[in-house]
Coordinates of C-alpha atoms and ligand atoms in Angstrom, one line a residue:
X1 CA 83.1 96.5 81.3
X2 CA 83.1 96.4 84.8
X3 CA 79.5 96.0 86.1
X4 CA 80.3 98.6 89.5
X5 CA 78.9 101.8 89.4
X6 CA 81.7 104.6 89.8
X7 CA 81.8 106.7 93.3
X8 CA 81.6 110.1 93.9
X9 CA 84.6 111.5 94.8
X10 CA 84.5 111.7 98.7
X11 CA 85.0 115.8 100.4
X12 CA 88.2 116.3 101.6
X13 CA 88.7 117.6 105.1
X14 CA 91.3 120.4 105.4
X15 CA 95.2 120.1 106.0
X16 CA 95.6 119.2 109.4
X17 CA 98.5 118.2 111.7
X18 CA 98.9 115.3 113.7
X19 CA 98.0 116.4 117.7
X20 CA 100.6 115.6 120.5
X21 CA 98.1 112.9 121.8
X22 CA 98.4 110.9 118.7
X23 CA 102.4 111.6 118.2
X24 CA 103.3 110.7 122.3
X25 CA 100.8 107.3 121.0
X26 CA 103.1 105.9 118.8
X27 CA 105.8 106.4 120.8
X28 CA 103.9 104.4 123.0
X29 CA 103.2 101.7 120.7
X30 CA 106.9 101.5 119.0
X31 CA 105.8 103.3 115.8
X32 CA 107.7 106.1 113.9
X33 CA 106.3 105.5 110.3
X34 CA 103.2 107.4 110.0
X35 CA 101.9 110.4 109.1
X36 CA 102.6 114.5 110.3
X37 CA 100.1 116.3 107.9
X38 CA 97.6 115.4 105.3
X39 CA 95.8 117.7 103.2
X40 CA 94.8 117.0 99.8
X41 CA 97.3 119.1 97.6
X42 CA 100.5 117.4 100.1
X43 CA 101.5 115.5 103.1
X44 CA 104.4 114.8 105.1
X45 CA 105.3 110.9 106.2
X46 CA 107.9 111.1 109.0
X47 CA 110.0 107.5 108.2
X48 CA 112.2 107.4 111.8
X49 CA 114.9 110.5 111.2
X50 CA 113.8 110.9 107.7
X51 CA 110.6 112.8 106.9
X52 CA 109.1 112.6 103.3
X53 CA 107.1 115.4 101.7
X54 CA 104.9 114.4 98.7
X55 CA 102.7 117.3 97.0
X56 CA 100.9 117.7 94.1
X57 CA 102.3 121.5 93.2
X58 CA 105.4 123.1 94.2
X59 CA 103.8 125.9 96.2
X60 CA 102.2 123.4 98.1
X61 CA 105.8 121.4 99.1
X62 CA 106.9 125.0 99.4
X63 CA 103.9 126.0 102.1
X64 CA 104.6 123.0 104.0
X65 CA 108.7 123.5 104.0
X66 CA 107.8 126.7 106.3
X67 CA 105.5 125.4 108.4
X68 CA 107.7 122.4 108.9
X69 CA 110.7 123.8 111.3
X70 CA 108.1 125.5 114.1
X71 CA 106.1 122.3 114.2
X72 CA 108.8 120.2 114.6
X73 CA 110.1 122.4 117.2
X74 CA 106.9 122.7 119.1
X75 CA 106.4 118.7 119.2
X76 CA 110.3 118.3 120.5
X77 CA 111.0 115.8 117.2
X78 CA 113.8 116.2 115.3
X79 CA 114.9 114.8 111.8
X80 CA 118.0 114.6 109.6
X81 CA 117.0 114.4 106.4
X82 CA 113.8 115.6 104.2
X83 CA 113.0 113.9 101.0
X84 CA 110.1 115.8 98.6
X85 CA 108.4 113.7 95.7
X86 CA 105.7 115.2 93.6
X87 CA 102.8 113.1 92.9
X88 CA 102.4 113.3 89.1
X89 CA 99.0 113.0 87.0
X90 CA 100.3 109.8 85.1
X91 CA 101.8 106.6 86.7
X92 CA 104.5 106.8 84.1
X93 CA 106.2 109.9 85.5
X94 CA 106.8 108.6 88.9
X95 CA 109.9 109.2 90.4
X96 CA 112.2 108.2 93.1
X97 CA 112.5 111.0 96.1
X98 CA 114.7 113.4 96.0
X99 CA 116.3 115.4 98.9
X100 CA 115.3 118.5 99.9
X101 CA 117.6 119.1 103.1
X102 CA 120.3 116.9 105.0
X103 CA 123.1 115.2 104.5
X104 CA 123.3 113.6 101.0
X105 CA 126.3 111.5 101.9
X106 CA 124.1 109.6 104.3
X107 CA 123.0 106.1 102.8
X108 CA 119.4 105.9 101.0
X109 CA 118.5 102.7 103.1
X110 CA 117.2 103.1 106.8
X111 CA 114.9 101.2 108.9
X112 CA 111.6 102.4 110.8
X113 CA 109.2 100.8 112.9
X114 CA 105.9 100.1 113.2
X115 CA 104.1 98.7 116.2
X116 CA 107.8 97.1 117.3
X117 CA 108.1 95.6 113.9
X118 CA 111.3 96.5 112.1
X119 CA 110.9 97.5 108.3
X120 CA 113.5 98.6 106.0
X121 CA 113.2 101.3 103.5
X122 CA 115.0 102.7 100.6
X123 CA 114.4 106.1 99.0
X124 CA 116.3 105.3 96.2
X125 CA 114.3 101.8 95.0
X126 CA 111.7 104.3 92.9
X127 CA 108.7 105.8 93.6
X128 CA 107.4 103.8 97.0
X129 CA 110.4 103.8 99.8
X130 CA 109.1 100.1 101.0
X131 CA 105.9 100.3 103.4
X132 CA 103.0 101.9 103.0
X133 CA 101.6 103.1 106.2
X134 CA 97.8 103.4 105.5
X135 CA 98.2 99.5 105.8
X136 CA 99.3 99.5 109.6
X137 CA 95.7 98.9 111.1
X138 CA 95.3 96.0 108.7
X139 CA 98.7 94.5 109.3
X140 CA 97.6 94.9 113.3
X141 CA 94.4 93.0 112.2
X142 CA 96.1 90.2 110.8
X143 CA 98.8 89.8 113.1
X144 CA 96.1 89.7 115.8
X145 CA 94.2 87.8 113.6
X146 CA 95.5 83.9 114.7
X147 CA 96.1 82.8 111.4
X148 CA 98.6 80.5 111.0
X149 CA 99.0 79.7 107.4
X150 CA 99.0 83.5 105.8
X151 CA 98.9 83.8 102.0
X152 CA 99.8 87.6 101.3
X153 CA 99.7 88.1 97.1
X154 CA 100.9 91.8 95.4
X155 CA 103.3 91.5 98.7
X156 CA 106.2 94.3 97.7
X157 CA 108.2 94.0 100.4
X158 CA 106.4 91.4 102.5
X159 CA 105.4 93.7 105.5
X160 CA 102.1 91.7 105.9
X161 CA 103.5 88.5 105.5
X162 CA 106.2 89.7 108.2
X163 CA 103.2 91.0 110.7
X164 CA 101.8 87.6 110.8
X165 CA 105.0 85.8 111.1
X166 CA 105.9 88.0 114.2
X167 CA 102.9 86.3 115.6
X168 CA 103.9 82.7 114.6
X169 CA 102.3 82.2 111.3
X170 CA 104.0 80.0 108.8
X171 CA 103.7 82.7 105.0
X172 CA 103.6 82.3 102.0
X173 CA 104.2 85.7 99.7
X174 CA 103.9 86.7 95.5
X175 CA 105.0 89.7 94.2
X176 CA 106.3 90.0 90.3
X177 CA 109.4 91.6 91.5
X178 CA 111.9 89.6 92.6
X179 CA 113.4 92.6 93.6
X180 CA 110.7 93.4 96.3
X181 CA 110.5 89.8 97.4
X182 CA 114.1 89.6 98.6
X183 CA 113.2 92.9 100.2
X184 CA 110.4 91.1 101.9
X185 CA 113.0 88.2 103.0
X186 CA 115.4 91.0 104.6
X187 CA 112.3 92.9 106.5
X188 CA 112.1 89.1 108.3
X189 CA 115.6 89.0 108.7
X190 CA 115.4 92.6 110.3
X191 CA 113.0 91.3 112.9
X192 CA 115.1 87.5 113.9
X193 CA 112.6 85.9 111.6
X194 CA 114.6 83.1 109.5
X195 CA 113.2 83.3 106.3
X196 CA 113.5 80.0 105.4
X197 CA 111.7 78.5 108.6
X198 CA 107.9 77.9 107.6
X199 CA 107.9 81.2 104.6
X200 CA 107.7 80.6 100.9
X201 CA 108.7 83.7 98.6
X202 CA 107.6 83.3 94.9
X203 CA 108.9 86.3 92.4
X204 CA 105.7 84.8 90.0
X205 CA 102.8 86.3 88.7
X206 CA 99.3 86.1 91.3
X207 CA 97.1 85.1 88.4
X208 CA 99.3 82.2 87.1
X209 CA 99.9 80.8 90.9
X210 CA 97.2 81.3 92.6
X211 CA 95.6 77.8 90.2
X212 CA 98.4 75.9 90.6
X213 CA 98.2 76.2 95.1
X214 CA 94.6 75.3 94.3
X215 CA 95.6 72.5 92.1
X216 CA 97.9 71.5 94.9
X217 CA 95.6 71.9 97.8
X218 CA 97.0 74.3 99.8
X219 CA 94.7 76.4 101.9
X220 CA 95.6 79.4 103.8
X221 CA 93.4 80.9 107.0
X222 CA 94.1 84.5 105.9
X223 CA 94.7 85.8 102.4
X224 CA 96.4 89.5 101.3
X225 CA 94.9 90.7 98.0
X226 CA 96.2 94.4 97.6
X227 CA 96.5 94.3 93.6
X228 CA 97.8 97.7 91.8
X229 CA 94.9 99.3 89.9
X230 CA 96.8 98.2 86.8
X231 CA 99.7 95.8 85.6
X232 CA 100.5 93.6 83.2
X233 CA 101.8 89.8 84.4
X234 CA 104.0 88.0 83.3
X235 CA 103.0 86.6 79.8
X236 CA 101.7 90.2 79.4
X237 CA 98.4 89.4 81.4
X238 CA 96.8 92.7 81.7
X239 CA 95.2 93.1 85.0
X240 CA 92.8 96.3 85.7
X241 CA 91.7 95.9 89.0
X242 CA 87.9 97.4 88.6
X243 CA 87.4 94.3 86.4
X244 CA 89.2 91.9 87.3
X245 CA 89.2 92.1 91.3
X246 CA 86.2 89.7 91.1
X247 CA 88.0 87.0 89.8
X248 CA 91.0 87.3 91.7
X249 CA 88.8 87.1 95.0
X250 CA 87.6 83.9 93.5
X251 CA 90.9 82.9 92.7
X252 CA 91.5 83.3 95.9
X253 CA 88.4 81.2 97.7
X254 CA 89.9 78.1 96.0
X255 CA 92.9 78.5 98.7
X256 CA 90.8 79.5 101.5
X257 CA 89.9 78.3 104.4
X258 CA 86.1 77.9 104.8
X259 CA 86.7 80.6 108.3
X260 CA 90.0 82.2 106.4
X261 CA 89.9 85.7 106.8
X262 CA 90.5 88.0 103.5
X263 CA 91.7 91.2 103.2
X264 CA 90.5 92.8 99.8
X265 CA 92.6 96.5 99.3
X266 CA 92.7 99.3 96.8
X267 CA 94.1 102.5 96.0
X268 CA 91.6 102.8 92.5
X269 CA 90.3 106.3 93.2
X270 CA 87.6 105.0 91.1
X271 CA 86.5 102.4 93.7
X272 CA 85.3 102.6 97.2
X273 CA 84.7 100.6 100.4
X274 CA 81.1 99.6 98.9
X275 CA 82.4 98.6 95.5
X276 CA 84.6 96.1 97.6
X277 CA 81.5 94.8 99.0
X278 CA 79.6 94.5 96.4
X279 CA 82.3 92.2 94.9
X280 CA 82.7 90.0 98.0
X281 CA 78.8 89.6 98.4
X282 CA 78.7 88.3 94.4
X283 CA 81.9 86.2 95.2
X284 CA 80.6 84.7 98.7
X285 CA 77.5 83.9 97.3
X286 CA 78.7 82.5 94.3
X287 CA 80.9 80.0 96.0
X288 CA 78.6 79.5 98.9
X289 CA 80.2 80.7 101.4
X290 CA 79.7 82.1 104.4
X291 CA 81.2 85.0 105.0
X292 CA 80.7 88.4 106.8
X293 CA 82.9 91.9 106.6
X294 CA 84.4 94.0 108.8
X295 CA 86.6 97.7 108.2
X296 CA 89.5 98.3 110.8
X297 CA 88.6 101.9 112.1
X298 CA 90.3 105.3 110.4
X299 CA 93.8 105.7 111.6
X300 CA 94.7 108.3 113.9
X301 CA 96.8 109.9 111.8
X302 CA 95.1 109.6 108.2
X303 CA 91.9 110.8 107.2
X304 CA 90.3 107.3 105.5
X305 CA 90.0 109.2 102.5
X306 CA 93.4 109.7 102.0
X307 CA 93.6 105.8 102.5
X308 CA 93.6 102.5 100.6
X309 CA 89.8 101.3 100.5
X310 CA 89.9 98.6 102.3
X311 CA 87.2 95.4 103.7
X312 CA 88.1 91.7 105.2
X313 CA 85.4 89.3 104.5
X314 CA 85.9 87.1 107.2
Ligands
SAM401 C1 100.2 98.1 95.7 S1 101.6 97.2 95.8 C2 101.2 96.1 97.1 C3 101.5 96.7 98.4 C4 101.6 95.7 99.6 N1 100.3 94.9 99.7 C5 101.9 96.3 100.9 O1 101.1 96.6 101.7 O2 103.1 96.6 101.1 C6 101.5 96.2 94.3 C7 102.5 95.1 94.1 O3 102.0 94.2 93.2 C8 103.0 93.6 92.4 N2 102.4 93.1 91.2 C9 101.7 93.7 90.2 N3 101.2 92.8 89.3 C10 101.4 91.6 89.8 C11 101.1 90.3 89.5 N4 100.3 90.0 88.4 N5 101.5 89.2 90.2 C12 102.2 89.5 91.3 N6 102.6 90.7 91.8 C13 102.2 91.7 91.0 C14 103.9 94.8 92.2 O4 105.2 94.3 91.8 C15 103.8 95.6 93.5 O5 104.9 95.2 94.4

């Protein structure tokens, strides 16, 4: 039993559209993965020429495919393809994108940017295209962060792990899927980062490795723990992350730094920012640490509710 009290669901502030202030920003900043529109029922990602439409109903994706053309238009952006996905009720009926408009001869693969930093994306590889852009503030975080030995865990396709080594920290990233961790060496490849210069890649399980670098010694001045809300490792570990996020975070103290910064992240919908300080509190106390927290600020383009829940304890 987990012993967090569950959150009440937050409001959700109506659909709105990005303003020109925040679109002629990213140009600014080298950033053309982010959000267009957010609402809760459907939103629309624009990935470089591709834009992605995920909605919960069909007259919802249908709503947003007519208001699409006169806001492009008005905002001078263009696109070549659109991609729709519906976001199902069960994690088990997740599905790739499919393609609403465009060219389907065109290859599933493209690259995008974020903050100058190249990642590649694949609408065909299931459900997620590659890079989750509710992350970007916390990716900024860490790349500004000075860490020099990064540990990033549950890293998919390494986009943390390549934000720090843009800014010269040696990495070290676990996912389960070896297919996402060669995805994660190709994202450092993208950017003229060798990936065999000063980064480890380990298709492993978090639980089972996490030990043996303490065993070993290592220690690492900022730590990634961004766990799915469920999954089962690789001796058919269960992991749920409402109860088990404590012990990971401790997990994760035995690799730390005494000043290492660490990012604790979820999408549960049945956890918030508070739950994730409550368990950091119990954890930094229990290990005698010191640590304090700190929450990048909302992103322009995403209202925080529509975001991971996120907290460093640094
Ligand atoms: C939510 S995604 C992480 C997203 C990533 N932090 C990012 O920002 O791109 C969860 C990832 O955890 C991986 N995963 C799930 N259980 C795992 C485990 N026990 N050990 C290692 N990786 C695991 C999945 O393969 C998946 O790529």
């Amino acid at each position: 039993m987990s012993r967090f009290s569950i959150p009440s669901s937050s409001p959700k502030p109506p659909g709105q559209w990005i303003s020109s202030a925040i679109l002629n920003g990213f140009a600014l900043a080298g950033t053309n993965a982010h959000r267009l529109y957010s609402s809760e029922e459907a939103w629309v990602e624009r990935f470089g020429e591709d834009l992605l439409l995920s909605y919960k109903y069909d007259s919802a994706r249908d709503s947003l495919l007519e208001a699409l053309p006169e806001w492009m238009e008005a905002h001078q952006l263009s696109h070549r393809r659109i991609f729709g996905k519906l976001l199902p009720l069960q994690n088990e009926e997740r599905v790739a994108p499919t393609l609403i408009e465009g060219d389907a001869a065109l290859p599933l693969e493209t690259v995008v940017e974020e903050n100058g930093i190249k990642f590649g994306l694949d609408f065909a590889a299931g459900y997620s295209a590659g890079l989750f852009i509710d992350q970007r503030a916390n990716r900024a975080f860490l790349r500004r962060s000075g860490a020099r030995r990064v540990l990033n865990t549950f890293a998919y396709t390494c986009s943390f792990s390549v934000a720090a080594a843009v800014a010269g920290a040696e990495t070290t990233s676990i996912d389960l899927s070896k297919k996402s961790v060669d995805r994660g060496r190709a994202n450092f490849l993208l950017n003229g980062i060798d990936p065999s210069a000063g980064h480890r890649f380990y298709a492993d399980d978090v639980l089972e490795l996490l030990p043996r670098l303490a065993r070993k010694g290592e220690k690492f001045d900022a730590i990634v723990l961004d766990p799915p809300t469920f999954s089962r490792g690789n001796k058919g570990r269960r992991f749920q992350v409402e109860n088990d996020f404590e012990e990971l975070l401790l997990l994760a103290f035995e690799v730390a730094t005494p000043k290492a910064k660490v990012l604790l992240s979820t999408n549960c919908t049945r956890m918030n920012r508070r739950t994730l300080e409550t368990i950091a509190r119990f954890c930094v106390k229990a290990t005698r640490r010191s640590g304090t927290f700190h929450c990048e600020p909302p992103l322009p383009d995403l209202p925080a509710v529509f975001a991971a829940q996120t907290l460093w304890v640094c």
